[in-house]
Amino acid sequence: HLERIASQPGDMMPATRFFAAIGRIDDVFDICAAYFFNEGRFAIAGRPPPGPLTRFDVIDLFWPPMAPVRRDPRFARLTERIGLARYWRETGSVPDYLRSAAT
């Protein structure tokens, strides 16, 4: 997975599921930093910076193997930074993972 994500941003989010499943949560957040912001140790040189209309896959963040990632405090910061938290606030939505955690 690490070899593939070195040059293929499209393989980054599927790789996060793998790393979450084997407990490498720090790698998940490092990969997310590269995928969403092209920052950190997995950033791809020469990759254009994301813009306001850049489309990202976020569904992977909510797959079952990612449950330990969602419990990490860094997840809230990630959702804030990528705009999901703002969307949830502005629409009055409570994401399923938070709704199920409250019950």
GROMACS .gro file of C-alpha atoms in nm:
model
  103
    1HIS     CA    1   0.000   0.000   0.000
    2LEU     CA    2   0.277   0.244   0.084
    3GLU     CA    3   0.438   0.197  -0.257
    4ARG     CA    4   0.111   0.256  -0.440
    5ILE     CA    5   0.017   0.572  -0.253
    6ALA     CA    6   0.357   0.721  -0.327
    7SER     CA    7   0.233   0.807  -0.676
    8GLN     CA    8  -0.140   0.738  -0.683
    9PRO     CA    9  -0.362   0.970  -0.477
   10GLY     CA   10  -0.661   0.757  -0.578
   11ASP     CA   11  -0.518   0.465  -0.380
   12MET     CA   12  -0.474   0.666  -0.062
   13MET     CA   13  -0.819   0.634   0.090
   14PRO     CA   14  -0.854   0.259   0.029
   15ALA     CA   15  -0.513   0.224   0.196
   16THR     CA   16  -0.647   0.401   0.505
   17ARG     CA   17  -0.897   0.118   0.558
   18PHE     CA   18  -0.614  -0.135   0.551
   19PHE     CA   19  -0.397   0.058   0.794
   20ALA     CA   20  -0.692   0.122   1.027
   21ALA     CA   21  -0.775  -0.248   1.027
   22ILE     CA   22  -0.423  -0.342   1.137
   23GLY     CA   23  -0.411  -0.069   1.401
   24ARG     CA   24  -0.174   0.174   1.232
   25ILE     CA   25  -0.383   0.481   1.311
   26ASP     CA   26  -0.094   0.728   1.282
   27ASP     CA   27  -0.042   0.610   0.924
   28VAL     CA   28  -0.411   0.667   0.854
   29PHE     CA   29  -0.387   1.030   0.960
   30ASP     CA   30  -0.063   1.077   0.769
   31ILE     CA   31  -0.225   0.938   0.456
   32CYS     CA   32  -0.529   1.162   0.505
   33ALA     CA   33  -0.299   1.465   0.532
   34ALA     CA   34  -0.147   1.371   0.199
   35TYR     CA   35  -0.478   1.288   0.031
   36PHE     CA   36  -0.673   1.594   0.139
   37PHE     CA   37  -0.396   1.854   0.166
   38ASN     CA   38  -0.088   1.704  -0.005
   39GLU     CA   39   0.100   1.752   0.320
   40GLY     CA   40   0.330   1.538   0.530
   41ARG     CA   41   0.534   1.229   0.467
   42PHE     CA   42   0.305   1.089   0.196
   43ALA     CA   43   0.270   1.413  -0.002
   44ILE     CA   44   0.331   1.374  -0.374
   45ALA     CA   45   0.581   1.618  -0.521
   46GLY     CA   46   0.435   1.821  -0.805
   47ARG     CA   47   0.076   1.734  -0.722
   48PRO     CA   48  -0.138   2.045  -0.762
   49PRO     CA   49  -0.278   2.179  -0.435
   50PRO     CA   50  -0.646   2.110  -0.376
   51GLY     CA   51  -0.883   2.394  -0.451
   52PRO     CA   52  -1.233   2.481  -0.331
   53LEU     CA   53  -1.389   2.265  -0.604
   54THR     CA   54  -1.161   1.963  -0.559
   55ARG     CA   55  -1.369   1.650  -0.512
   56PHE     CA   56  -1.253   1.404  -0.251
   57ASP     CA   57  -1.375   1.060  -0.150
   58VAL     CA   58  -1.479   1.077   0.212
   59ILE     CA   59  -1.689   0.759   0.228
   60ASP     CA   60  -1.381   0.559   0.328
   61LEU     CA   61  -1.370   0.754   0.653
   62PHE     CA   62  -1.695   0.590   0.757
   63TRP     CA   63  -1.631   0.227   0.667
   64PRO     CA   64  -1.632  -0.016   0.963
   65PRO     CA   65  -1.252  -0.065   0.973
   66MET     CA   66  -1.219   0.308   1.035
   67ALA     CA   67  -1.404   0.300   1.370
   68PRO     CA   68  -1.081   0.333   1.573
   69VAL     CA   69  -0.986   0.633   1.359
   70ARG     CA   70  -1.318   0.804   1.429
   71ARG     CA   71  -1.264   0.762   1.805
   72ASP     CA   72  -0.927   0.939   1.784
   73PRO     CA   73  -0.939   1.314   1.869
   74ARG     CA   74  -0.757   1.388   1.543
   75PHE     CA   75  -1.066   1.276   1.350
   76ALA     CA   76  -1.267   1.576   1.469
   77ARG     CA   77  -0.986   1.806   1.357
   78LEU     CA   78  -0.974   1.632   1.020
   79THR     CA   79  -1.349   1.666   0.961
   80GLU     CA   80  -1.326   2.032   1.058
   81ARG     CA   81  -1.038   2.097   0.824
   82ILE     CA   82  -1.193   1.923   0.523
   83GLY     CA   83  -1.526   2.099   0.575
   84LEU     CA   84  -1.745   1.809   0.688
   85ALA     CA   85  -1.792   1.945   1.039
   86ARG     CA   86  -1.895   2.282   0.899
   87TYR     CA   87  -2.144   2.113   0.666
   88TRP     CA   88  -2.290   1.917   0.957
   89ARG     CA   89  -2.325   2.234   1.166
   90GLU     CA   90  -2.481   2.439   0.887
   91THR     CA   91  -2.732   2.167   0.796
   92GLY     CA   92  -2.809   2.072   1.154
   93SER     CA   93  -2.697   1.717   1.078
   94VAL     CA   94  -2.555   1.470   1.322
   95PRO     CA   95  -2.336   1.218   1.143
   96ASP     CA   96  -2.427   0.855   1.199
   97TYR     CA   97  -2.101   0.776   1.374
   98LEU     CA   98  -2.174   1.042   1.638
   99ARG     CA   99  -2.540   0.950   1.665
  100SER     CA  100  -2.456   0.585   1.728
  101ALA     CA  101  -2.186   0.681   1.981
  102ALA     CA  102  -2.443   0.878   2.182
  103THR     CA  103  -2.678   0.581   2.217
   0.00000   0.00000   0.00000
